[in-house]
Short mmCIF file of C-alpha atoms and ligand atoms in Angstrom, two decimals:
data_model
loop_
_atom_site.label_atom_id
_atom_site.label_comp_id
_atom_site.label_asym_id
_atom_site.label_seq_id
_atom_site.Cartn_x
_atom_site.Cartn_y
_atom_site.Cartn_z
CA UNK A 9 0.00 0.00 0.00
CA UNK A 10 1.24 3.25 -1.15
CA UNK A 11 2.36 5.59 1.75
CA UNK A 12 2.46 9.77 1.28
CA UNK A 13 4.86 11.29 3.81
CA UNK A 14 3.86 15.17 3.87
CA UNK A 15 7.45 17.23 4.80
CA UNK A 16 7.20 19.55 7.30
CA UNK A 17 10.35 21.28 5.73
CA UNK A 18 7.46 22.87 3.86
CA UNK A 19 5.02 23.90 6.37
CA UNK A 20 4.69 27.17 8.26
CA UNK A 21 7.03 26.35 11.39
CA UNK A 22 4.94 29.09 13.40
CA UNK A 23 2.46 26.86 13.14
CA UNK A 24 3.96 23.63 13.17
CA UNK A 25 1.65 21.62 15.22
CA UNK A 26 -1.67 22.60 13.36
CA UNK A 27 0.11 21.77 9.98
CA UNK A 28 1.19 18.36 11.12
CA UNK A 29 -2.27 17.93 12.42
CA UNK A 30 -3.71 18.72 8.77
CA UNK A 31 -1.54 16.22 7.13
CA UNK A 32 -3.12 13.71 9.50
CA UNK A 33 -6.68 15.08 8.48
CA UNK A 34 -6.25 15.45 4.90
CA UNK A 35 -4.68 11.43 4.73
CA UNK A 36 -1.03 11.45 4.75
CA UNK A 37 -0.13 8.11 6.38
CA UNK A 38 3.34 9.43 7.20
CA UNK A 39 5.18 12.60 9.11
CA UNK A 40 8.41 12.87 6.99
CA UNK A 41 10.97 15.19 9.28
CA UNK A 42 14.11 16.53 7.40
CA UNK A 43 17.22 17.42 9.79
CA UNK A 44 19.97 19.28 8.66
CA UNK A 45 23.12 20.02 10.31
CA UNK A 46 24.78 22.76 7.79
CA UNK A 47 27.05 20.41 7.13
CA UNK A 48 26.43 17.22 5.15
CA UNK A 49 23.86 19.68 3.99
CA UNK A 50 24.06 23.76 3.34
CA UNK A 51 20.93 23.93 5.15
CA UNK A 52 19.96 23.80 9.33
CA UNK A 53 17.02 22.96 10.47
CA UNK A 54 15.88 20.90 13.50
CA UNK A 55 16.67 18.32 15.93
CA UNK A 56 15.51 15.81 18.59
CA UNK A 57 13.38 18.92 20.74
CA UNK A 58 10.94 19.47 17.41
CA UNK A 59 10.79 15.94 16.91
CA UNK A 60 9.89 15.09 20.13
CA UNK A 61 7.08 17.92 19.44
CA UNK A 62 5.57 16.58 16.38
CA UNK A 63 5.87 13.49 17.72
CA UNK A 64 2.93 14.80 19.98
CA UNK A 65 0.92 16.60 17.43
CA UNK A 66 0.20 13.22 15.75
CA UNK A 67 -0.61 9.81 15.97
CA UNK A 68 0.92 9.06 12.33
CA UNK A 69 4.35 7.52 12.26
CA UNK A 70 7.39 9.81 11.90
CA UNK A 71 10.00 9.18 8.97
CA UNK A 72 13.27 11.05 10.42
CA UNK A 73 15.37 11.89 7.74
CA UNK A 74 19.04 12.42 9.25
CA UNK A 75 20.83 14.70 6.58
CA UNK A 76 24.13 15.31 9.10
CA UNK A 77 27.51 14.04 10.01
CA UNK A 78 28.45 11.30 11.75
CA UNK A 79 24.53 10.80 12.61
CA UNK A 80 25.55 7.71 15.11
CA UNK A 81 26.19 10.58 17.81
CA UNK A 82 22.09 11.71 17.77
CA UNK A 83 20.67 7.91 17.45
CA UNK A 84 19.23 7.25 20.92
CA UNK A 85 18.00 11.11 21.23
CA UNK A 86 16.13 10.80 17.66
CA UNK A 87 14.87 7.68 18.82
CA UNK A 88 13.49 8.90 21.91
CA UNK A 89 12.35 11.67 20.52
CA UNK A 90 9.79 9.44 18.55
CA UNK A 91 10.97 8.57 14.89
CA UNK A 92 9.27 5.37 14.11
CA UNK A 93 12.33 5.12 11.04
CA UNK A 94 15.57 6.61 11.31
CA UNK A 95 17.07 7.36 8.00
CA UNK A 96 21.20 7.99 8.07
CA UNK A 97 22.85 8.80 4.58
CA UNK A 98 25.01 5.80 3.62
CA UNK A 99 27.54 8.81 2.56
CA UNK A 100 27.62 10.42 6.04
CA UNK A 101 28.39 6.55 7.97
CA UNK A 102 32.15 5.55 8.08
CA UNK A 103 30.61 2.41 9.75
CA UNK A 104 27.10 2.16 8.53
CA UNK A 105 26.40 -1.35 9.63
CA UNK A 106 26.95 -0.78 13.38
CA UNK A 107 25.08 2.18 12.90
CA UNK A 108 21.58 0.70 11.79
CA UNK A 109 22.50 -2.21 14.16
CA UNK A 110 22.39 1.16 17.02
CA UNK A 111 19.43 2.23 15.40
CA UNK A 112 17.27 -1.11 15.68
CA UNK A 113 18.75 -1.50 19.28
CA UNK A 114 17.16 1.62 20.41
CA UNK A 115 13.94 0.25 19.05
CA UNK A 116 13.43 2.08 15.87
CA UNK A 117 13.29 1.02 12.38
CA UNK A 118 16.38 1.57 10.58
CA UNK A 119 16.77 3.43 7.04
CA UNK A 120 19.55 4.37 4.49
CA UNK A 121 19.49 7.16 1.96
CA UNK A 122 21.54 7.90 -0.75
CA UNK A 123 22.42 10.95 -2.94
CA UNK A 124 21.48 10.58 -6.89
CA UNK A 125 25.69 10.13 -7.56
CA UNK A 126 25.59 7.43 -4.62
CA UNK A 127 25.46 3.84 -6.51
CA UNK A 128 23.33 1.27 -4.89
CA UNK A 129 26.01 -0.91 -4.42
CA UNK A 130 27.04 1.58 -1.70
CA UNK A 131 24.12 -0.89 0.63
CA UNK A 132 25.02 -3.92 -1.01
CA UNK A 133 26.03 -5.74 1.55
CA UNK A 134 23.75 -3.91 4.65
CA UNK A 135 20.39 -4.68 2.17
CA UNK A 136 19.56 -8.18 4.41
CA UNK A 137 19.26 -5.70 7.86
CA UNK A 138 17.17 -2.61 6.20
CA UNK A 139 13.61 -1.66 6.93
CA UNK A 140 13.81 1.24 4.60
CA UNK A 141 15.55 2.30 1.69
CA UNK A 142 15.22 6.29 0.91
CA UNK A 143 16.08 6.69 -2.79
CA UNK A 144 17.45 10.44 -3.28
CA UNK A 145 15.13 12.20 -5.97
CA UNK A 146 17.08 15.25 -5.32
CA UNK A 147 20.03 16.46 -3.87
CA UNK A 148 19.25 16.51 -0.37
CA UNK A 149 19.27 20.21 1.32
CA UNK A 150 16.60 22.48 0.21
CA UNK A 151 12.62 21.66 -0.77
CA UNK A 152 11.19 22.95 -3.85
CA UNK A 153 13.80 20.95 -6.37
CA UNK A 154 13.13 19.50 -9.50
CA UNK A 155 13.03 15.57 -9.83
CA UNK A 156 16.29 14.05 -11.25
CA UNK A 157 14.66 11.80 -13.81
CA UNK A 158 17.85 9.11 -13.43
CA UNK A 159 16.35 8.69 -10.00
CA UNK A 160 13.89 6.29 -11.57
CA UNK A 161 16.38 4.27 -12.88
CA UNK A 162 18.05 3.49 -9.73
CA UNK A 163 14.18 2.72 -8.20
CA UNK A 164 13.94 -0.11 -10.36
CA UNK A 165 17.07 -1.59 -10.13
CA UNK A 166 16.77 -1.39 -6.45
CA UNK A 167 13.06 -3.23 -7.11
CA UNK A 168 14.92 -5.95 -9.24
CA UNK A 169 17.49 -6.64 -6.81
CA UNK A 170 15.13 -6.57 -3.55
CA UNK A 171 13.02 -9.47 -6.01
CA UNK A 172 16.05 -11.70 -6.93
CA UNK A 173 16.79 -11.41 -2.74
CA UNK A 174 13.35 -12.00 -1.68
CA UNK A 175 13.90 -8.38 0.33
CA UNK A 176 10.90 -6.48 1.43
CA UNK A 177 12.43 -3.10 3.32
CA UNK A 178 10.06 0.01 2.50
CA UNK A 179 11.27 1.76 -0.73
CA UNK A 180 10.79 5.59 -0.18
CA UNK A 181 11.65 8.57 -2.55
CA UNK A 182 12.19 11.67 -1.76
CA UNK A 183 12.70 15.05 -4.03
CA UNK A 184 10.69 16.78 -6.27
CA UNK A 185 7.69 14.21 -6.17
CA UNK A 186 3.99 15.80 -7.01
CA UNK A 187 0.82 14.17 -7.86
CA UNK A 188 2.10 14.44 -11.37
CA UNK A 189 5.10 12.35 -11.01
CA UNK A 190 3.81 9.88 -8.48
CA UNK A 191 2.21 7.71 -10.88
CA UNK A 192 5.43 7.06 -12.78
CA UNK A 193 7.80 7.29 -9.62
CA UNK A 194 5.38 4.23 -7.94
CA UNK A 195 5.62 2.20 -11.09
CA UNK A 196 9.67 2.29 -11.11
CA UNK A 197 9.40 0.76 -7.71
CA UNK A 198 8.84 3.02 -4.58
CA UNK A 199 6.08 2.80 -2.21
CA UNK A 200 6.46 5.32 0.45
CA UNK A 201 6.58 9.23 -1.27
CA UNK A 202 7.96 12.11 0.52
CA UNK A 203 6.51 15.21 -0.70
CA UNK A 204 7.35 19.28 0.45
CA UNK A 205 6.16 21.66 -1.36
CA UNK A 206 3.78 19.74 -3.64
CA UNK A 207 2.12 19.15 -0.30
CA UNK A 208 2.23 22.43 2.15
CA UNK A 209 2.64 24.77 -1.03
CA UNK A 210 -1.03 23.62 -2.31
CA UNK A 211 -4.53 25.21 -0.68
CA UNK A 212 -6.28 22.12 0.03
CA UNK A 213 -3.69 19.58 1.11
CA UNK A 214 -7.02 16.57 1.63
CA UNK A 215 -7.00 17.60 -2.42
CA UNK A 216 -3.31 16.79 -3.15
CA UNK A 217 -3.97 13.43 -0.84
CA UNK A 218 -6.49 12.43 -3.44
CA UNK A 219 -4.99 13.37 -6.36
CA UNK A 220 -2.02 11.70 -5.29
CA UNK A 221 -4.13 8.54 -4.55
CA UNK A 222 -6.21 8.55 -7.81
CA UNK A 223 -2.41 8.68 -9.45
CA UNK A 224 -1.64 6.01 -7.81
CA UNK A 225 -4.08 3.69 -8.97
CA UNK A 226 -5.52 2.89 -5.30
CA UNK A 227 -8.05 5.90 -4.54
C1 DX5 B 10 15.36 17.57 0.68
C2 DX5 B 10 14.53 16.90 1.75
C3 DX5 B 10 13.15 16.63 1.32
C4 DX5 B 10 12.34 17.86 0.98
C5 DX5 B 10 11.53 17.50 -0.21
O1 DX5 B 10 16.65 17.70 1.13
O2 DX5 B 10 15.11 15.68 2.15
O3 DX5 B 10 12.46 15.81 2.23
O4 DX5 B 10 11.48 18.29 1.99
O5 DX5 B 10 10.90 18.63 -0.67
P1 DX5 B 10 10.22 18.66 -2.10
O6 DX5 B 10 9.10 17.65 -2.07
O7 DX5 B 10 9.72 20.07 -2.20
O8 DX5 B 10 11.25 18.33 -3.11
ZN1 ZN B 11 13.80 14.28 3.34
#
């Protein structure tokens, strides 16, 4: 079942909890919550204190998407703080393996992302311990991008290789996805669809839910 994980890098931070309340309302299944650290990333945004606040505005699961150095130094206060998957770049993890095996021991699901430049051999060999793969539509930083259209290339060679290893993790995307673009960007592979400003830009967000769904193919 296809999951849409509203950003809150999009919404009006002033009034954080009422937007991540009308994701819930309007039928996102998914609170996707982008941290920054200015310097993986050019951008700063939040950490643990907001997610811990979200994480009481809503009953939907949170989708913590690290984008910072070294990220093994926040896992138990991210986890704490409530994300139901914590998402590390594979390019930010000297040892990535002990790192998801930190994640999962502090009782949340663990996720890798990777850039569009980062091959997917780069989780070769982690694959087997994954709950969620976050493919990189865009590089990571600022909302509002365009889609890299290579990005859905690397979806469905990650959907041909999770086959031929009888792997189920949760394949998200995130970057320039729209109710446009979800259509194609599901059939390439990816079930779980971060969207920004598609989302918190539009009026009626319950419209972009549907729009989204009736994309899909399971409105
Ligand atoms: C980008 C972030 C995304 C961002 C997506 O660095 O990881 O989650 O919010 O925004 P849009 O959907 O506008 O590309
Ligand atoms: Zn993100």
């Amino acid at each position: 079942m296809a999951m849409i994980a509203p950003s809150i890098l999009s919404a009006d931070f002033s009034r954080l909890c009422e937007e991540v309340k009308a994701a819930e309302e309007a039928g996102a299944d998914v609170i996707h919550v982008d941290v920054m650290d200015g310097m993986f990333v050019p951008n700063i945004t939040i950490g643990p204190l907001i997610v811990k606040a979200v994480h009481r505005c809503s009953s939907l699961p949170l989708d913590v998407h690290l984008m910072i150095e070294k990220p093994e130094r926040y896992v138990p206060e991210f986890v704490q703080a409530g994300a139901h998957w914590l998402t590390v770049h594979a390019e930010a993890c000297t040892h990535l393996h002990r790192t998801l095996e930190h994640i999962r021991e502090e009782g949340a699901r663990c996720g890798v992302a990777l850039n569009p430049a980062t091959p997917l051999t780069a989780i070769d060999y982690v694959l087997d311990d994954l709950d969620l793969v976050l493919v990189m539509s865009v590089n990571p930083g600022f909302g509002g991008q365009e889609f890299i259209p290579e990005s859905l290339r690397k979806l469905r060679t990650l959907r041909d290789t999770l086959k031929a290893r009888s792997l189920s993790p949760v394949v998200a995307v995130d970057g320039g996805i729209k109710p446009e673009n979800i259509g194609a960007v599901a059939e390439a592979g990816a079930e779980l669809f971060v969207m920004g400003s598609a989302f918190y830009g539009a009026k009626d967000y319950g419209a972009v839910v549907r729009k989204s769904r009736e994309n899909l193919g399971d409105a």
